[in-house]
Coordinates of C-alpha atoms and ligand atoms in Angstrom, one line a residue:
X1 CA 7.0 -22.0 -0.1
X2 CA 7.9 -24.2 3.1
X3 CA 10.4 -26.1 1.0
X4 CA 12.0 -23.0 0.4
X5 CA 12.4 -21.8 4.1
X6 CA 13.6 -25.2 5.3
X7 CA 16.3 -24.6 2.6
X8 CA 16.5 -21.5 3.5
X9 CA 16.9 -21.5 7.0
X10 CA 19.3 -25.0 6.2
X11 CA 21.6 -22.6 4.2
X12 CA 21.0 -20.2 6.7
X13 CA 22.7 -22.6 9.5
X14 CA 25.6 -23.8 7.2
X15 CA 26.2 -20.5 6.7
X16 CA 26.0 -19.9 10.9
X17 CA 27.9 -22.9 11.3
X18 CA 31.1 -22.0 8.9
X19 CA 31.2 -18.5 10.4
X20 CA 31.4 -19.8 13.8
X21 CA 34.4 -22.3 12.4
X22 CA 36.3 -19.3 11.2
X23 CA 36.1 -17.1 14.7
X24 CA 39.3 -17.1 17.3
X25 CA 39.0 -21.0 19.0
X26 CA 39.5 -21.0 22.5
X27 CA 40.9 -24.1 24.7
X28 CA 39.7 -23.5 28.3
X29 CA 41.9 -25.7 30.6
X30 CA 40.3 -25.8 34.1
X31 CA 36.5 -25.6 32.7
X32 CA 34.6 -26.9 35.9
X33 CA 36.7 -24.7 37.9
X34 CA 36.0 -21.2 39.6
X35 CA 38.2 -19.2 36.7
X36 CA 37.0 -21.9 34.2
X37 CA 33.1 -21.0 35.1
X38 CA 33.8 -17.4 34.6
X39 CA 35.6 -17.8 31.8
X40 CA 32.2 -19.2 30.2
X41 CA 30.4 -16.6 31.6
X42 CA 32.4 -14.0 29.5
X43 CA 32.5 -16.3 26.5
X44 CA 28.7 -17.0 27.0
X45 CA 28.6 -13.2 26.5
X46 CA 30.6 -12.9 23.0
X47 CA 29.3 -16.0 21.0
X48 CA 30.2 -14.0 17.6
X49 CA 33.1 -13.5 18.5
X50 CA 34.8 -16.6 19.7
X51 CA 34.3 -20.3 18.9
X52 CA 35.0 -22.6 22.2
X53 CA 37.8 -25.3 20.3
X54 CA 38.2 -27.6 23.9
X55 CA 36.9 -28.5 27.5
X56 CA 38.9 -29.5 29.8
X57 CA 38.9 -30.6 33.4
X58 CA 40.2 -33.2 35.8
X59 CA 37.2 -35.4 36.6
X60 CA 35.8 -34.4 39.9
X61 CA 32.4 -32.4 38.6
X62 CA 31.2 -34.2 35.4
X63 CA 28.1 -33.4 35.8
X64 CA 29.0 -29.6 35.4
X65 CA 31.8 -30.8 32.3
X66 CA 28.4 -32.7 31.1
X67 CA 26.1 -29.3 31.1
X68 CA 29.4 -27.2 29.8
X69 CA 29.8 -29.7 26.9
X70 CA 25.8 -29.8 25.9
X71 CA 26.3 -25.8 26.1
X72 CA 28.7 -25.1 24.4
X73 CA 29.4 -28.2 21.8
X74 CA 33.0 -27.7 21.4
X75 CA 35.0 -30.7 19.0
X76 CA 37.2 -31.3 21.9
X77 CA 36.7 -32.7 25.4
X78 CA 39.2 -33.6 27.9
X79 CA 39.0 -35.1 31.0
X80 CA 42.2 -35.3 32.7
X81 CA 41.5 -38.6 34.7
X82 CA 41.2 -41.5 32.2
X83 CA 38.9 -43.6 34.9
X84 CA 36.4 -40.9 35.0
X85 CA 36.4 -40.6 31.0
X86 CA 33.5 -42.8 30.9
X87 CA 31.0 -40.7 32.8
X88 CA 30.4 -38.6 29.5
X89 CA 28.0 -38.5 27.0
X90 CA 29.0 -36.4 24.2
X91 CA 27.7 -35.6 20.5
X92 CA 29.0 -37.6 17.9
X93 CA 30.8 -34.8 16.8
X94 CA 33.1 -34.6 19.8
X95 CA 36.5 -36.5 20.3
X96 CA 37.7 -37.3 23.9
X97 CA 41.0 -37.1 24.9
X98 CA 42.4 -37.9 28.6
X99 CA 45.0 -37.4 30.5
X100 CA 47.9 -34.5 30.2
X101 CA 48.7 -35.8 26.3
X102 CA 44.8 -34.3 26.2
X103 CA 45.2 -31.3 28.1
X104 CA 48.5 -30.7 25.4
X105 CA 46.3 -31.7 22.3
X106 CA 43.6 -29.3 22.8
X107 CA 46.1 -26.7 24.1
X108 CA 48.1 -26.7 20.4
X109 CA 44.6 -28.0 17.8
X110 CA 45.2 -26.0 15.4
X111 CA 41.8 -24.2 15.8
X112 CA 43.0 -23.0 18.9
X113 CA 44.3 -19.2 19.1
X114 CA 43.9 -18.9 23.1
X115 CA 44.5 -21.0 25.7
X116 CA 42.8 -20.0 29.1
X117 CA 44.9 -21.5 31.7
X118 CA 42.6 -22.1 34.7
X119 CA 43.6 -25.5 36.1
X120 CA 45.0 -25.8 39.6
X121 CA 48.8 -26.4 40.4
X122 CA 52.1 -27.4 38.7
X123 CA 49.4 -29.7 36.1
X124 CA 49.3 -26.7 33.9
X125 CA 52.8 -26.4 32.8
X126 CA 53.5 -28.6 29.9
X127 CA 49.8 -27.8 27.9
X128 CA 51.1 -24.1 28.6
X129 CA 55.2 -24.6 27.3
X130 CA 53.9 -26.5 24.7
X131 CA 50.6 -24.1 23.3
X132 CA 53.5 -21.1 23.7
X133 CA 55.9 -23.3 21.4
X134 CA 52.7 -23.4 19.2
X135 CA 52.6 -19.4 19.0
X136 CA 49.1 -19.3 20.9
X137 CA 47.8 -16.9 23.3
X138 CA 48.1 -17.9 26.7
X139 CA 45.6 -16.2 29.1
X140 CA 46.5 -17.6 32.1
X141 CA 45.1 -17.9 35.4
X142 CA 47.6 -20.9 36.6
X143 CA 50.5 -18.7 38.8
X144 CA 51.8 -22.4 39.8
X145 CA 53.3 -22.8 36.1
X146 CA 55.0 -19.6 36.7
X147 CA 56.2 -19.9 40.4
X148 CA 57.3 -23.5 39.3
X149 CA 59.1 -22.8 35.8
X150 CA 59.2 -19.1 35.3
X151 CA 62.3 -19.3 33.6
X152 CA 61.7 -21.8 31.4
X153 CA 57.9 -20.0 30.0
X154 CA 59.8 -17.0 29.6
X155 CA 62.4 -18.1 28.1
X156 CA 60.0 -19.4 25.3
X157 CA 57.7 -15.7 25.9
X158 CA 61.0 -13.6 25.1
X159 CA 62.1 -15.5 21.6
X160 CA 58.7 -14.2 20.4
X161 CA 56.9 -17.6 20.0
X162 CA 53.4 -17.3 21.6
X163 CA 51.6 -14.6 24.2
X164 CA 51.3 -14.3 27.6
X165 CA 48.4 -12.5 29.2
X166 CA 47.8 -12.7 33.1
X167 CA 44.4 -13.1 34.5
X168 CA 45.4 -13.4 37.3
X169 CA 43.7 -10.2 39.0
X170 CA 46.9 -8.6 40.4
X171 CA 49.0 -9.3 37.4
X172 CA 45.8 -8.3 35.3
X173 CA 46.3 -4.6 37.2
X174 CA 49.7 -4.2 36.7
X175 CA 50.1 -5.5 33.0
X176 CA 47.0 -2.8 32.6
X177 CA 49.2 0.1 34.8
X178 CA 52.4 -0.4 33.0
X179 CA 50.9 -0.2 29.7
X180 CA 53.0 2.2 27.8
X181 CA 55.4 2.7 30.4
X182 CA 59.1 2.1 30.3
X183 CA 60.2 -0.6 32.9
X184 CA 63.1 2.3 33.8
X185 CA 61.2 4.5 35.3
X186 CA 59.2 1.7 37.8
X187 CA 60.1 1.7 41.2
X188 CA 58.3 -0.6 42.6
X189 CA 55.2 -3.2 41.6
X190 CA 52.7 -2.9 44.7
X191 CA 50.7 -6.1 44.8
X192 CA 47.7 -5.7 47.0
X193 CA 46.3 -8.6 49.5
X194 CA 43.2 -8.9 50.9
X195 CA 44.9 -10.2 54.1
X196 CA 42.5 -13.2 53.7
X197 CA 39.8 -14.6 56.7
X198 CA 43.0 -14.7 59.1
X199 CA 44.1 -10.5 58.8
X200 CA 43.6 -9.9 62.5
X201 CA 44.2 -13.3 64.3
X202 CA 47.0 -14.1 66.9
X203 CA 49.7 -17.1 66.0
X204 CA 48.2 -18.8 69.3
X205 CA 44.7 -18.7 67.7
X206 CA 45.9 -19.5 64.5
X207 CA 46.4 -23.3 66.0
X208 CA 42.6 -23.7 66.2
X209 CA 42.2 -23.0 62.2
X210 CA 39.6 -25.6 60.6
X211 CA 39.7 -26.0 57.2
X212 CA 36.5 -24.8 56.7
X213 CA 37.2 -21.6 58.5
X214 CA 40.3 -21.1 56.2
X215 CA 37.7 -21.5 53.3
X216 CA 35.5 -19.0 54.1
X217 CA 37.5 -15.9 51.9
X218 CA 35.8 -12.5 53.1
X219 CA 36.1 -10.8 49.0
X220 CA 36.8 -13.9 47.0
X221 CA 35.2 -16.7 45.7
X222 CA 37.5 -18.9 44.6
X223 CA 38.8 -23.1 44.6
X224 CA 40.1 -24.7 47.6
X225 CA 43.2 -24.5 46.6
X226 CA 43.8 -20.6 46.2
X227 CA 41.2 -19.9 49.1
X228 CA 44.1 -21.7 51.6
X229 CA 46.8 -20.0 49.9
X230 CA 45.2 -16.5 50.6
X231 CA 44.4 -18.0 53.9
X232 CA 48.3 -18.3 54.8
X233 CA 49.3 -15.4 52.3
X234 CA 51.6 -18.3 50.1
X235 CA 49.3 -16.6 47.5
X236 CA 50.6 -13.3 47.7
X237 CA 53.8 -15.1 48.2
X238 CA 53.5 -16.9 44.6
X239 CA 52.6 -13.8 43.7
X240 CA 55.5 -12.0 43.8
X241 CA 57.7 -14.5 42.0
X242 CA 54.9 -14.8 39.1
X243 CA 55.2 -10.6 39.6
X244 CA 59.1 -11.4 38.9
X245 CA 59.0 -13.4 35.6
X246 CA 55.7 -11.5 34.6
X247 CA 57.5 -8.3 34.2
X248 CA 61.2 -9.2 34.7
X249 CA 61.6 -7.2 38.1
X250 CA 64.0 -8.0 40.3
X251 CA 62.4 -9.3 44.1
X252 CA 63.5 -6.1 46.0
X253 CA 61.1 -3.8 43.7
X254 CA 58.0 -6.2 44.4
X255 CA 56.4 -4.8 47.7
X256 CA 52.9 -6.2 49.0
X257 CA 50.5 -4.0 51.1
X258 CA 47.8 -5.5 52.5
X259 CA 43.8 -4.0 51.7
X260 CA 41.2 -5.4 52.8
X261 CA 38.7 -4.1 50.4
X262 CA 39.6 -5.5 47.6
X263 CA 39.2 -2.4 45.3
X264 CA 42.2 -1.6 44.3
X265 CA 43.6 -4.7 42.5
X266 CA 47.6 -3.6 42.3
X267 CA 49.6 -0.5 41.7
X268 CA 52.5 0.7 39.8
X269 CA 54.7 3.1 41.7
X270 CA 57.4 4.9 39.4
X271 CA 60.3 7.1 40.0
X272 CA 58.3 10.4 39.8
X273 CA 56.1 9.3 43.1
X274 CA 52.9 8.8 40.7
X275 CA 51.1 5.4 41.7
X276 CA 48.5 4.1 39.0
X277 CA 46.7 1.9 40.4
X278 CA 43.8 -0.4 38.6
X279 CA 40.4 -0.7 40.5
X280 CA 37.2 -2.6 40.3
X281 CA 35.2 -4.8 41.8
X282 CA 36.7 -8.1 43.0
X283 CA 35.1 -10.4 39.9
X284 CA 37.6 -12.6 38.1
X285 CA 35.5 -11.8 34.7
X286 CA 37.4 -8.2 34.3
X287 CA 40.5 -9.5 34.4
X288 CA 39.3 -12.4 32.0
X289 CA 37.4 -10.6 29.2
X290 CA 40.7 -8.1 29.5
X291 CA 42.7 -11.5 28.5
X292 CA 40.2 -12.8 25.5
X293 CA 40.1 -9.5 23.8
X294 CA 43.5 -7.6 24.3
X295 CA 44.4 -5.2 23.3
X296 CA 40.3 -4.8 23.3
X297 CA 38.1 -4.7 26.2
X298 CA 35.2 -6.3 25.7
X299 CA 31.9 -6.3 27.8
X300 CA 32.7 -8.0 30.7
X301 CA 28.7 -8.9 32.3
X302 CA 30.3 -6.8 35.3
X303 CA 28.3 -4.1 37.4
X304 CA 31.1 -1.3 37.7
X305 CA 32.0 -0.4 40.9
X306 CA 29.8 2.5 42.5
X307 CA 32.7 4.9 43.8
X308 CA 29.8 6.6 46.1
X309 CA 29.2 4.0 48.0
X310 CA 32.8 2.1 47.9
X311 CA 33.7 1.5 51.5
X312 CA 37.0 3.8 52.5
X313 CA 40.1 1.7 51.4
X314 CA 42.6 1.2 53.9
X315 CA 46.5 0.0 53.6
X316 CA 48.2 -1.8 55.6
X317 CA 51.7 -3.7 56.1
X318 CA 51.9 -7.4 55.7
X319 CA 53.1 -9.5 59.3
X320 CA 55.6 -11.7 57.8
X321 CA 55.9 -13.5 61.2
X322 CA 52.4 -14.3 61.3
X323 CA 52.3 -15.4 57.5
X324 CA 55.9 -17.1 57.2
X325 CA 54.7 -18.2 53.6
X326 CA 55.1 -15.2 52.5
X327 CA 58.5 -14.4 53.8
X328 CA 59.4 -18.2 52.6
X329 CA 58.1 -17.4 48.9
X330 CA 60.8 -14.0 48.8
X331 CA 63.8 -16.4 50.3
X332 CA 63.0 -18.6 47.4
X333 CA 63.1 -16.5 45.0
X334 CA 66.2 -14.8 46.0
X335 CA 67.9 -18.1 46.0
X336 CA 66.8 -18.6 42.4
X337 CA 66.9 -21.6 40.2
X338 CA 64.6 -24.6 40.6
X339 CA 63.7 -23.2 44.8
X340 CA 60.7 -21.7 43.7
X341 CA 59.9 -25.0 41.5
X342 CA 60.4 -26.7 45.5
X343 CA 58.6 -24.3 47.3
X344 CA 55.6 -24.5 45.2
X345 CA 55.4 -28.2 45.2
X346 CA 55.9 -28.7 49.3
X347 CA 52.9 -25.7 49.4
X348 CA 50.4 -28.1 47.2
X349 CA 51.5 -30.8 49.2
X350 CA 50.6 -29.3 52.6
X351 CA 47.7 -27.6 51.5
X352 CA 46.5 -31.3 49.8
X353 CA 47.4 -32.6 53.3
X354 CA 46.1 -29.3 55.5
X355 CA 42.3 -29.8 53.9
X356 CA 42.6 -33.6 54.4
X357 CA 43.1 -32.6 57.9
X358 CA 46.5 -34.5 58.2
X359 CA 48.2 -31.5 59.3
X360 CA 47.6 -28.1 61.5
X361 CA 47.1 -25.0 59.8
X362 CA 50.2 -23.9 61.3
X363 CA 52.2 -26.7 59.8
X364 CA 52.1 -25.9 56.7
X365 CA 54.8 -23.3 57.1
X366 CA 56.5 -26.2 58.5
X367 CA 56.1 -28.6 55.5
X368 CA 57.0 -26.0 53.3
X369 CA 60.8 -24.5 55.4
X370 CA 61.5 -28.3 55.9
X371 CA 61.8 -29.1 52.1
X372 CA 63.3 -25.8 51.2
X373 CA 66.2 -26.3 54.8
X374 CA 68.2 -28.6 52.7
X375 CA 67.5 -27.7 49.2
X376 CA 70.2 -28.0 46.6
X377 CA 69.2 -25.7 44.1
X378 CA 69.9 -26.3 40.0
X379 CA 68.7 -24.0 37.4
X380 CA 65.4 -24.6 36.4
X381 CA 66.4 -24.0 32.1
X382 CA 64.2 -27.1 31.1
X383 CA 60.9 -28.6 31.2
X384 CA 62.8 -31.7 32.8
X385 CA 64.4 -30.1 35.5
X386 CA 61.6 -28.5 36.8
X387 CA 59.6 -31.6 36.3
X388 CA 62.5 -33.6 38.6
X389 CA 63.0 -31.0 40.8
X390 CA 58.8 -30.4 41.4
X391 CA 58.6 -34.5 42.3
X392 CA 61.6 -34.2 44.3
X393 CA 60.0 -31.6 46.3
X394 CA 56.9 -33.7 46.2
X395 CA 59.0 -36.8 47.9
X396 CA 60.7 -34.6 50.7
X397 CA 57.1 -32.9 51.6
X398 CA 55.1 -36.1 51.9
X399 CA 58.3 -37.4 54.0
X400 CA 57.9 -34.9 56.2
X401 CA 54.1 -34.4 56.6
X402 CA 54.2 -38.8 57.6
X403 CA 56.7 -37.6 60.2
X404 CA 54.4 -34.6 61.7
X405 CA 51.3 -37.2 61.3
X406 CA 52.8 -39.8 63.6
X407 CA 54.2 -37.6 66.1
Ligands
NAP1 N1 39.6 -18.6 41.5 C1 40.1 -17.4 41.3 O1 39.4 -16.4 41.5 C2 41.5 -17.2 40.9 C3 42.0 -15.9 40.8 C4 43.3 -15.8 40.3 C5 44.1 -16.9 40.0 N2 43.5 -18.1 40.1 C6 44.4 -19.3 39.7 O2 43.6 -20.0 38.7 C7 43.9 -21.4 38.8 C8 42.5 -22.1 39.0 O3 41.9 -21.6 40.2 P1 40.4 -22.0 40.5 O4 40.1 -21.2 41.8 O5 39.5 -21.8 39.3 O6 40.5 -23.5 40.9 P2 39.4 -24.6 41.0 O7 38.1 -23.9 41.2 O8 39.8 -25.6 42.1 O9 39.3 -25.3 39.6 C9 40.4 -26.0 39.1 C10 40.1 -26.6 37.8 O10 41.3 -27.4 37.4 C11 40.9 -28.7 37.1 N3 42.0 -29.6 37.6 C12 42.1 -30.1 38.9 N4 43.2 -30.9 39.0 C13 43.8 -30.9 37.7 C14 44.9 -31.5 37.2 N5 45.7 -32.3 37.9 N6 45.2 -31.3 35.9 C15 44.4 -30.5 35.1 N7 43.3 -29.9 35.6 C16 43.0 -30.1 36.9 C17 39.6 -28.9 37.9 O11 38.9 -30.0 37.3 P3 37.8 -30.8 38.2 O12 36.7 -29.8 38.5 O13 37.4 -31.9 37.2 O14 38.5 -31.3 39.4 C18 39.0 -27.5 37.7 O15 38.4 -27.5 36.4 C19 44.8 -21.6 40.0 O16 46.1 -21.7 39.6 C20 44.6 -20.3 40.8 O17 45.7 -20.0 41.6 C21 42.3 -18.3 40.5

C-alpha cells in the first residue's frame, strides 16, 4: 500500500512537472527590481498558468535574485554583471548566463513566449529587438528602449514579427482606451502626471533638492531611476515619445495634464469630445497582469479602488519652465532621428551623476540641453546607430557633467 502511493504520488509529480513544462514560459528581465518584484507577485498568483523560463538581473541584490531563484526554480538565471555571477547558489538544474549575450539568451529560449521587460535604461534594447525578431511577446516596462530606438522596435512590431504590450501604467491606460477605436477619430492621447514630490516648489527652492528628497515619490513606489525622472517630469517627457512610437501619433496630439491623485492613469480624447479614461489604483500589478494575459485579464492581487472614498481628482497644466525636461523631451522628438536616442542617454547620465551627488538637481536640465545644443542628428533605422549615437551622447554628457564638477 505505501509502495503504491510513493509511486503514486511520484507519477503524480512527473505528471505536475510535464504540465508545468508545457504552460506559456516567461523571461522576466529586471527581476530584483520594483516592476520585476511585482511582476512575481502576479506570476506568484497564476502558477497554472505560467511557467517562469528566466531570471534576470544586474547584480546589485543577490540576495533577493537568490530567494527569487529558490522560489521560483526557473532553468535560466542571468546576472548581468559577470563579477557578481559567483554570489549564486543554484539547483543543479539551472544554467547561468551573464552579461547582455544572457539577458538575449533567456529573452529568445525557446520556452520563452513573454518577455517582461523591467530592467532600467537603454540595457534593455538588444534582449527586446532580438526576443521581437524571435516572434515573442514583449510586455514591457523599459520606456528607455523606446525613447532610445523607437524606430527601430517598431519597425520590427509593424512587419508582424513578435508583440508589443506596454506596462508601463500610462501606456497600459491608453492601449486599454483605444481598444477598438480607429486611430482617425483620436484627437489627442492625454498622459496624466502625478507632478511628482516637486508639483508646488519654486525654481529658487528647487536649488536645495537632495537626492533623497527627490526620492520620496508622493503615489509611487518605484527604482531610483524613474523616482528622479518623475522628480524633474523627464518621465512624462519620455513618455510622450514612447506615447509616439506606441501608437504612431504624431507629438502635437500627445498633451500631458498634471493629477495629483493618481487615479486616473491616462485618457483618450476623440473627435466627438468623449474622453475615456482608465482608472485604478496606482499599483504597477494592473497594468502587469493586463500584459501576461491579454487579451485576458487575469486576477491581479489588487484591492479595486473604492470610488466612495477616492479623494476629488483634480487637473492641472504642466510648468514647462519649472520642468525644462519635459519641454526638452517634445524638442527632441520633433527633431526626430537618433535626438531622442541623445536625449535619453545625457538624462541617465545626469541622473547617475545627480544621485551620486556630482551635480545640482537643477543641472540636470543642463547636462541634458548641453548634449542635445550641438546635436547632429542621423536616423536612428538600426540597432547600430542607436547603439553609436546612445555612447556618443554618453561621451558629450560625462564631458560636460566633469566641467560643472570642477567649476
Ligand atoms: N517602478 C515602476 O513602478 C515603473 C512604472 C512604469 C515603468 N517603469 C519602468 O520599468 C523599468 C524598471 O523600473 P524599476 O522601477 O523596476 O527599476 P529598478 O527598481 O531600479 O529595477 C531595475 C532592474 O533592472 C536591473 N538592472 C539594472 N541595471 C541593469 C543593466 N545594466 N542591465 C540589465 N538589467 C539591469 C536591476 O538589477 P539589480 O537589482 O541586480 O541591480 C533590477 O532588477 C524602467 O525602465 C522604468 O522606467 C517602472
Amino acid at each position: 500500500m505505501t509502495l503504491k502511493l510513493l509511486s503514486f504520488n511520484k507519477s503524480r509529480k512527473a505528471m505536475n512537472e510535464m504540465e508545468k513544462e508545457t504552460l506559456p514560459g516567461v523571461t522576466l528581465l529586471g527581476s530584483t527590481g520594483s516592476v520585476g518584484r511585482q511582476t512575481l507577485e502576479v506570476i506568484d498568483l497564476h502558477r497554472n498558468r505560467f511557467q517562469v523560463v528566466a531570471l534576470a538581473a544586474w547584480g546589485g541584490h543577490m540576495d533577493l535574485l537568490q530567494e527569487q531563484v529558490n522560489r521560483f526554480r526557473p532553468p535560466l538565471v542571468v546576472v548581468g554583471d559577470p563579477s557578481k555571477a559567483q554570489g549564486i547558489s543554484l539547483p543543479s538544474e539551472t544554467q547561468l548566463l551573464t552579461g547582455i549575450e544572457g539577458m538575449v539568451k533567456a529573452a529568445t529560449h525557446t520556452k520563452t513566449k513573454v518577455v517582461v521587460a523591467a530592467m532600467v535604461g537603454i540595457s534593455g534594447l538588444t534582449a527586446v529587438y532580438e526576443a521581437l525578431k524571435m516572434g515573442k511577446r514583449v510586455a514591457l516596462a523599459n520606456k528607455e528602449t523606446l525613447v532610445a530606438g523607437g524606430q527601430v522596435i517598431m519597425n520590427l512590431v509593424k512587419k508582424g514579427t513578435g508583440e508589443l504590450i506596454p506596462v508601463d501604467s500610462e501606456h497600459s491606460a491608453l492601449f486599454q482606451c483605444l481598444m477598438g477605436h480607429s486611430k482617425k477619430d483620436v484627437k489627442h492621447l492625454w498622459l496624466t502626471a502625478s507632478g511628482g514630490p516637486f508639483l508646488d516648489l519654486s525654481s529658487e527652492d528647487m536649488t536645495n533638492v537632495s537626492p533623497s528628497m527627490a526620492l520620496a515619490h508622493p503615489v509611487w513606489n518605484m527604482g531610483p531611476k524613474i523616482t528622479i525622472d518623475s522628480a524633474t517630469l523627464m518621465n512624462k517627457g519620455l513618455e510622450v515619445i514612447e506615447a509616439h512610437w506606441l501608437f504612431s501619433i504624431d507629438p502635437s496630439h500627445i498633451r500631458v495634464v498634471i493629477h495629483p491623485q493618481g487615479v486616473i492613469h491616462s485618457l483618450v480624447e476623440f473627435k466627438d469630445g468623449a474622453l475615456l479614461a482608465q482608472m485604478g489604483p496606482p499599483d504597477m500589478r494592473v497594468p502587469i497582469s493586463y500584459a501576461l494575459g491579454f487579451p485576458e485579464r487575469l486576477k491581479s492581487g489588487v484591492k479595486p479602488l473604492d470610488l466612495t472614498r477616492c479623494p476629488p481628482l483634480t487637473f492641472q497644466e504642466p510648468d514647462f519652465k519649472r520642468f525644462p525636461l519635459l519641454h526638452l523631451a517634445y524638442e527632441a522628438l520633433k527633431m526626430g532621428g537618433t535626438t531622442p536616442t541623445a536625449l535619453n542617454a545625457a538624462n541617465e547620465m545626469a541622473v547617475e551623476a545627480f544621485l551620486a551627488e556630482k551635480i545640482t538637481f537643477p543641472q540636470l536640465p543642463q547636462v541634458v540641453e548641453g548634449v542635445l545644443k550641438d546635436w547632429q542628428s542621423t536616423p536612428a533605422d538600426s540597432l547600430e546607430t542607436v547603439k553609436e549615437a546612445d555612447q556618443d551622447a554618453r561621451y558629450k554628457a560625462q564631458k560636460l557633467i566633469k566641467q560643472i564638477t570642477n567649476s
